[in-house]
mmCIF file with all atom_site columns, C-alpha atoms in Angstrom:
data_model
loop_
_atom_site.group_PDB
_atom_site.id
_atom_site.type_symbol
_atom_site.label_atom_id
_atom_site.label_alt_id
_atom_site.label_comp_id
_atom_site.label_asym_id
_atom_site.label_entity_id
_atom_site.label_seq_id
_atom_site.pdbx_PDB_ins_code
_atom_site.Cartn_x
_atom_site.Cartn_y
_atom_site.Cartn_z
_atom_site.occupancy
_atom_site.B_iso_or_equiv
_atom_site.pdbx_formal_charge
_atom_site.auth_seq_id
_atom_site.auth_comp_id
_atom_site.auth_asym_id
_atom_site.auth_atom_id
_atom_site.pdbx_PDB_model_num
ATOM 1   C CA . MET A 1 1   ? 0.000   0.000   0.000  1.00 0.00 ? 118 MET A CA 1
ATOM 2   C CA . ALA A 1 2   ? 1.406   3.396   -0.964 1.00 0.00 ? 119 ALA A CA 1
ATOM 3   C CA . GLU A 1 3   ? 0.328   5.084   2.279  1.00 0.00 ? 120 GLU A CA 1
ATOM 4   C CA . LYS A 1 4   ? 2.508   2.624   4.261  1.00 0.00 ? 121 LYS A CA 1
ATOM 5   C CA . GLU A 1 5   ? 5.622   3.371   2.204  1.00 0.00 ? 122 GLU A CA 1
ATOM 6   C CA . GLY A 1 6   ? 8.618   4.258   4.380  1.00 0.00 ? 123 GLY A CA 1
ATOM 7   C CA . ALA A 1 7   ? 6.895   3.109   7.562  1.00 0.00 ? 124 ALA A CA 1
ATOM 8   C CA . ILE A 1 8   ? 8.479   2.125   10.855 1.00 0.00 ? 125 ILE A CA 1
ATOM 9   C CA . ILE A 1 9   ? 6.776   -1.158  11.804 1.00 0.00 ? 126 ILE A CA 1
ATOM 10  C CA . ASN A 1 10  ? 6.840   -2.986  15.135 1.00 0.00 ? 127 ASN A CA 1
ATOM 11  C CA . LYS A 1 11  ? 5.444   -6.507  15.266 1.00 0.00 ? 128 LYS A CA 1
ATOM 12  C CA . GLY A 1 12  ? 4.138   -8.412  18.271 1.00 0.00 ? 129 GLY A CA 1
ATOM 13  C CA . HIS A 1 13  ? 2.133   -7.283  21.279 1.00 0.00 ? 130 HIS A CA 1
ATOM 14  C CA . GLU A 1 14  ? 4.976   -5.984  23.493 1.00 0.00 ? 131 GLU A CA 1
ATOM 15  C CA . GLU A 1 15  ? 6.822   -4.022  20.789 1.00 0.00 ? 132 GLU A CA 1
ATOM 16  C CA . GLY A 1 16  ? 3.614   -2.805  19.142 1.00 0.00 ? 133 GLY A CA 1
ATOM 17  C CA . LEU A 1 17  ? 2.211   -1.575  22.447 1.00 0.00 ? 134 LEU A CA 1
ATOM 18  C CA . LYS A 1 18  ? 5.459   0.251   23.282 1.00 0.00 ? 135 LYS A CA 1
ATOM 19  C CA . MET A 1 19  ? 5.353   1.999   19.902 1.00 0.00 ? 136 MET A CA 1
ATOM 20  C CA . ALA A 1 20  ? 1.671   2.919   20.260 1.00 0.00 ? 137 ALA A CA 1
ATOM 21  C CA . VAL A 1 21  ? 2.258   4.412   23.742 1.00 0.00 ? 138 VAL A CA 1
ATOM 22  C CA . SER A 1 22  ? 5.320   6.279   22.501 1.00 0.00 ? 139 SER A CA 1
ATOM 23  C CA . LEU A 1 23  ? 3.335   7.792   19.605 1.00 0.00 ? 140 LEU A CA 1
ATOM 24  C CA . MET A 1 24  ? 0.437   8.767   21.904 1.00 0.00 ? 141 MET A CA 1
ATOM 25  C CA . GLU A 1 25  ? 2.925   10.585  24.158 1.00 0.00 ? 142 GLU A CA 1
ATOM 26  C CA . GLU A 1 26  ? 4.746   12.245  21.245 1.00 0.00 ? 143 GLU A CA 1
ATOM 27  C CA . PHE A 1 27  ? 1.499   13.609  19.790 1.00 0.00 ? 144 PHE A CA 1
ATOM 28  C CA . GLU A 1 28  ? 0.039   14.589  23.200 1.00 0.00 ? 145 GLU A CA 1
ATOM 29  C CA . LEU A 1 29  ? -2.906  12.192  23.064 1.00 0.00 ? 146 LEU A CA 1
ATOM 30  C CA . PRO A 1 30  ? -4.350  10.561  26.215 1.00 0.00 ? 147 PRO A CA 1
ATOM 31  C CA . LEU A 1 31  ? -2.710  7.163   26.743 1.00 0.00 ? 148 LEU A CA 1
ATOM 32  C CA . GLY A 1 32  ? -6.029  5.405   27.323 1.00 0.00 ? 149 GLY A CA 1
ATOM 33  C CA . LEU A 1 33  ? -7.639  6.687   24.112 1.00 0.00 ? 150 LEU A CA 1
ATOM 34  C CA . LEU A 1 34  ? -6.991  3.482   22.153 1.00 0.00 ? 151 LEU A CA 1
ATOM 35  C CA . HIS A 1 35  ? -7.407  0.271   24.127 1.00 0.00 ? 152 HIS A CA 1
ATOM 36  C CA . LEU A 1 36  ? -5.377  -2.441  22.477 1.00 0.00 ? 153 LEU A CA 1
ATOM 37  C CA . ALA A 1 37  ? -5.462  -6.200  23.010 1.00 0.00 ? 154 ALA A CA 1
ATOM 38  C CA . ASP A 1 38  ? -3.343  -8.882  21.337 1.00 0.00 ? 155 ASP A CA 1
ATOM 39  C CA . VAL A 1 39  ? -1.495  -6.448  19.043 1.00 0.00 ? 156 VAL A CA 1
ATOM 40  C CA . ILE A 1 40  ? -0.036  -7.998  15.887 1.00 0.00 ? 157 ILE A CA 1
ATOM 41  C CA . GLU A 1 41  ? 1.505   -4.883  14.326 1.00 0.00 ? 158 GLU A CA 1
ATOM 42  C CA . VAL A 1 42  ? 1.810   -1.110  14.740 1.00 0.00 ? 159 VAL A CA 1
ATOM 43  C CA . GLY A 1 43  ? 3.092   1.053   11.909 1.00 0.00 ? 160 GLY A CA 1
ATOM 44  C CA . PHE A 1 44  ? 3.858   4.738   11.504 1.00 0.00 ? 161 PHE A CA 1
ATOM 45  C CA . VAL A 1 45  ? 4.924   6.847   8.519  1.00 0.00 ? 162 VAL A CA 1
ATOM 46  C CA . LYS A 1 46  ? 6.735   9.906   9.880  1.00 0.00 ? 163 LYS A CA 1
ATOM 47  C CA . ASN A 1 47  ? 6.429   11.970  6.652  1.00 0.00 ? 164 ASN A CA 1
ATOM 48  C CA . THR A 1 48  ? 2.627   11.785  6.478  1.00 0.00 ? 165 THR A CA 1
ATOM 49  C CA . GLY A 1 49  ? 1.563   10.926  10.045 1.00 0.00 ? 166 GLY A CA 1
ATOM 50  C CA . TYR A 1 50  ? -0.202  7.771   8.828  1.00 0.00 ? 167 TYR A CA 1
ATOM 51  C CA . ILE A 1 51  ? -0.563  5.228   11.625 1.00 0.00 ? 168 ILE A CA 1
ATOM 52  C CA . TRP A 1 52  ? -2.133  1.783   11.793 1.00 0.00 ? 169 TRP A CA 1
ATOM 53  C CA . VAL A 1 53  ? -2.683  -0.882  14.392 1.00 0.00 ? 170 VAL A CA 1
ATOM 54  C CA . LYS A 1 54  ? -3.540  -4.530  13.733 1.00 0.00 ? 171 LYS A CA 1
ATOM 55  C CA . GLN A 1 55  ? -4.804  -6.769  16.503 1.00 0.00 ? 172 GLN A CA 1
ATOM 56  C CA . GLU A 1 56  ? -5.939  -10.384 16.576 1.00 0.00 ? 173 GLU A CA 1
ATOM 57  C CA . LYS A 1 57  ? -9.625  -9.726  17.191 1.00 0.00 ? 174 LYS A CA 1
ATOM 58  C CA . ASN A 1 58  ? -12.184 -6.974  17.616 1.00 0.00 ? 175 ASN A CA 1
ATOM 59  C CA . PHE A 1 59  ? -12.164 -5.557  21.101 1.00 0.00 ? 176 PHE A CA 1
ATOM 60  C CA . GLU A 1 60  ? -14.742 -3.584  23.091 1.00 0.00 ? 177 GLU A CA 1
ATOM 61  C CA . HIS A 1 61  ? -13.969 -1.330  26.030 1.00 0.00 ? 178 HIS A CA 1
ATOM 62  C CA . LYS A 1 62  ? -16.288 0.635   28.312 1.00 0.00 ? 179 LYS A CA 1
ATOM 63  C CA . PHE A 1 63  ? -14.976 3.983   29.476 1.00 0.00 ? 180 PHE A CA 1
ATOM 64  C CA . LYS A 1 64  ? -16.492 3.909   32.960 1.00 0.00 ? 181 LYS A CA 1
ATOM 65  C CA . MET A 1 65  ? -16.085 7.608   33.756 1.00 0.00 ? 182 MET A CA 1
ATOM 66  C CA . ILE A 1 66  ? -18.279 8.615   30.802 1.00 0.00 ? 183 ILE A CA 1
ATOM 67  C CA . GLY A 1 67  ? -20.286 5.386   30.432 1.00 0.00 ? 184 GLY A CA 1
ATOM 68  C CA . LYS A 1 68  ? -19.372 4.896   26.761 1.00 0.00 ? 185 LYS A CA 1
ATOM 69  C CA . LEU A 1 69  ? -18.779 1.583   25.014 1.00 0.00 ? 186 LEU A CA 1
ATOM 70  C CA . VAL A 1 70  ? -16.198 1.707   22.214 1.00 0.00 ? 187 VAL A CA 1
ATOM 71  C CA . SER A 1 71  ? -15.412 -0.987  19.646 1.00 0.00 ? 188 SER A CA 1
ATOM 72  C CA . TYR A 1 72  ? -11.937 -1.379  18.141 1.00 0.00 ? 189 TYR A CA 1
ATOM 73  C CA . ASP A 1 73  ? -11.688 -3.370  14.890 1.00 0.00 ? 190 ASP A CA 1
ATOM 74  C CA . THR A 1 74  ? -8.884  -5.787  14.034 1.00 0.00 ? 191 THR A CA 1
ATOM 75  C CA . GLU A 1 75  ? -7.331  -3.002  11.961 1.00 0.00 ? 192 GLU A CA 1
ATOM 76  C CA . MET A 1 76  ? -7.443  0.695   12.841 1.00 0.00 ? 193 MET A CA 1
ATOM 77  C CA . SER A 1 77  ? -5.785  3.521   10.954 1.00 0.00 ? 194 SER A CA 1
ATOM 78  C CA . GLY A 1 78  ? -5.664  7.279   10.628 1.00 0.00 ? 195 GLY A CA 1
ATOM 79  C CA . TYR A 1 79  ? -3.408  10.301  10.371 1.00 0.00 ? 196 TYR A CA 1
ATOM 80  C CA . VAL A 1 80  ? -1.940  11.587  13.602 1.00 0.00 ? 197 VAL A CA 1
ATOM 81  C CA . GLU A 1 81  ? -0.723  15.099  14.370 1.00 0.00 ? 198 GLU A CA 1
ATOM 82  C CA . LYS A 1 82  ? -0.262  17.036  17.580 1.00 0.00 ? 199 LYS A CA 1
ATOM 83  C CA . ARG A 1 83  ? -3.389  16.449  19.728 1.00 0.00 ? 200 ARG A CA 1
ATOM 84  C CA . ARG A 1 84  ? -5.436  15.096  16.781 1.00 0.00 ? 201 ARG A CA 1
ATOM 85  C CA . ILE A 1 85  ? -6.216  11.932  14.828 1.00 0.00 ? 202 ILE A CA 1
ATOM 86  C CA . LYS A 1 86  ? -7.918  12.476  11.447 1.00 0.00 ? 203 LYS A CA 1
ATOM 87  C CA . ASN A 1 87  ? -9.509  10.116  8.912  1.00 0.00 ? 204 ASN A CA 1
ATOM 88  C CA . LEU A 1 88  ? -9.797  7.521   11.652 1.00 0.00 ? 205 LEU A CA 1
ATOM 89  C CA . LYS A 1 89  ? -11.002 4.068   10.627 1.00 0.00 ? 206 LYS A CA 1
ATOM 90  C CA . GLY A 1 90  ? -11.804 1.047   12.772 1.00 0.00 ? 207 GLY A CA 1
ATOM 91  C CA . VAL A 1 91  ? -13.107 2.774   15.924 1.00 0.00 ? 208 VAL A CA 1
ATOM 92  C CA . LYS A 1 92  ? -16.830 3.009   16.732 1.00 0.00 ? 209 LYS A CA 1
ATOM 93  C CA . GLY A 1 93  ? -18.732 4.373   19.711 1.00 0.00 ? 210 GLY A CA 1
ATOM 94  C CA . ARG A 1 94  ? -22.097 3.153   20.893 1.00 0.00 ? 211 ARG A CA 1
ATOM 95  C CA . GLU A 1 95  ? -24.717 5.916   20.844 1.00 0.00 ? 212 GLU A CA 1
ATOM 96  C CA . LEU A 1 96  ? -28.186 4.809   21.896 1.00 0.00 ? 213 LEU A CA 1
ATOM 97  C CA . MET A 1 97  ? -28.825 1.763   19.684 1.00 0.00 ? 214 MET A CA 1
ATOM 98  C CA . LEU A 1 98  ? -26.257 2.572   16.969 1.00 0.00 ? 215 LEU A CA 1
ATOM 99  C CA . TRP A 1 99  ? -22.537 2.046   16.486 1.00 0.00 ? 216 TRP A CA 1
ATOM 100 C CA . LEU A 1 100 ? -21.164 5.303   15.060 1.00 0.00 ? 217 LEU A CA 1
ATOM 101 C CA . PRO A 1 101 ? -17.712 5.314   13.447 1.00 0.00 ? 218 PRO A CA 1
ATOM 102 C CA . ALA A 1 102 ? -15.370 7.891   14.967 1.00 0.00 ? 219 ALA A CA 1
ATOM 103 C CA . TYR A 1 103 ? -13.801 9.956   12.201 1.00 0.00 ? 220 TYR A CA 1
ATOM 104 C CA . GLU A 1 104 ? -11.731 12.549  14.045 1.00 0.00 ? 221 GLU A CA 1
ATOM 105 C CA . ILE A 1 105 ? -10.482 12.965  17.607 1.00 0.00 ? 222 ILE A CA 1
ATOM 106 C CA . THR A 1 106 ? -9.177  16.312  18.869 1.00 0.00 ? 223 THR A CA 1
ATOM 107 C CA . VAL A 1 107 ? -7.677  16.984  22.291 1.00 0.00 ? 224 VAL A CA 1
ATOM 108 C CA . ASP A 1 108 ? -7.795  20.545  23.725 1.00 0.00 ? 225 ASP A CA 1
ATOM 109 C CA . HIS A 1 109 ? -5.081  19.692  26.251 1.00 0.00 ? 226 HIS A CA 1
ATOM 110 C CA . PRO A 1 110 ? -4.052  16.116  27.052 1.00 0.00 ? 227 PRO A CA 1
ATOM 111 C CA . LEU A 1 111 ? -4.367  16.375  30.836 1.00 0.00 ? 228 LEU A CA 1
ATOM 112 C CA . THR A 1 112 ? -6.792  19.166  31.704 1.00 0.00 ? 229 THR A CA 1
ATOM 113 C CA . GLY A 1 113 ? -8.866  19.832  28.609 1.00 0.00 ? 230 GLY A CA 1
ATOM 114 C CA . ASN A 1 114 ? -11.550 18.090  26.632 1.00 0.00 ? 231 ASN A CA 1
ATOM 115 C CA . VAL A 1 115 ? -11.540 15.421  23.968 1.00 0.00 ? 232 VAL A CA 1
ATOM 116 C CA . GLN A 1 116 ? -13.858 15.987  20.995 1.00 0.00 ? 233 GLN A CA 1
ATOM 117 C CA . ILE A 1 117 ? -14.882 12.970  18.959 1.00 0.00 ? 234 ILE A CA 1
ATOM 118 C CA . LYS A 1 118 ? -16.529 13.527  15.575 1.00 0.00 ? 235 LYS A CA 1
ATOM 119 C CA . SER A 1 119 ? -18.445 10.800  13.784 1.00 0.00 ? 236 SER A CA 1
ATOM 120 C CA . LEU A 1 120 ? -19.112 10.379  10.077 1.00 0.00 ? 237 LEU A CA 1
ATOM 121 C CA . ALA A 1 121 ? -22.780 10.992  10.909 1.00 0.00 ? 238 ALA A CA 1
ATOM 122 C CA . GLY A 1 122 ? -21.894 14.593  11.773 1.00 0.00 ? 239 GLY A CA 1
ATOM 123 C CA . ILE A 1 123 ? -22.275 14.148  15.529 1.00 0.00 ? 240 ILE A CA 1
ATOM 124 C CA . THR A 1 124 ? -19.598 15.676  17.760 1.00 0.00 ? 241 THR A CA 1
ATOM 125 C CA . LYS A 1 125 ? -19.298 14.660  21.407 1.00 0.00 ? 242 LYS A CA 1
ATOM 126 C CA . THR A 1 126 ? -17.069 16.320  24.000 1.00 0.00 ? 243 THR A CA 1
ATOM 127 C CA . PHE A 1 127 ? -15.665 14.454  27.009 1.00 0.00 ? 244 PHE A CA 1
ATOM 128 C CA . PRO A 1 128 ? -13.197 15.311  29.796 1.00 0.00 ? 245 PRO A CA 1
ATOM 129 C CA . ALA A 1 129 ? -9.651  14.245  28.853 1.00 0.00 ? 246 ALA A CA 1
ATOM 130 C CA . GLU A 1 130 ? -9.217  12.395  32.158 1.00 0.00 ? 247 GLU A CA 1
ATOM 131 C CA . ALA A 1 131 ? -11.842 9.859   30.980 1.00 0.00 ? 248 ALA A CA 1
ATOM 132 C CA . PHE A 1 132 ? -9.189  8.623   28.524 1.00 0.00 ? 249 PHE A CA 1
ATOM 133 C CA . ALA A 1 133 ? -6.214  8.580   30.899 1.00 0.00 ? 250 ALA A CA 1
ATOM 134 C CA . ALA A 1 134 ? -4.163  5.396   31.140 1.00 0.00 ? 251 ALA A CA 1
ATOM 135 C CA . GLY A 1 135 ? -5.932  2.787   33.230 1.00 0.00 ? 252 GLY A CA 1
ATOM 136 C CA . GLN A 1 136 ? -9.461  4.152   32.718 1.00 0.00 ? 253 GLN A CA 1
#
């Protein structure tokens, strides 16, 4: 795939998780934003900001502080920049009876601000950043 050209790729759960955490820190994103289980591969293209994560199976996580259920597909991807992920694929949030794909995530400030999540359906939700802290 052309968008993966020149990528740094880490394979396996331990190495992939380390890379994912490192990228979240570098781009000032809350460490608990993406819950990962059984990681197969994490890749990042420095020139474009393209990132992807492959894991063995779909995974659901409930963010207790905000009462939201989020589904992570076996492959997620997007373009990362400081405090933002754009063109996100593979992440959906449960809203009433529907699963809405998250398209863009923006962080006002990683520790004290808000996290805005935009869906393809045009719905934007704002949550406190601490809801996505590591361990939540």
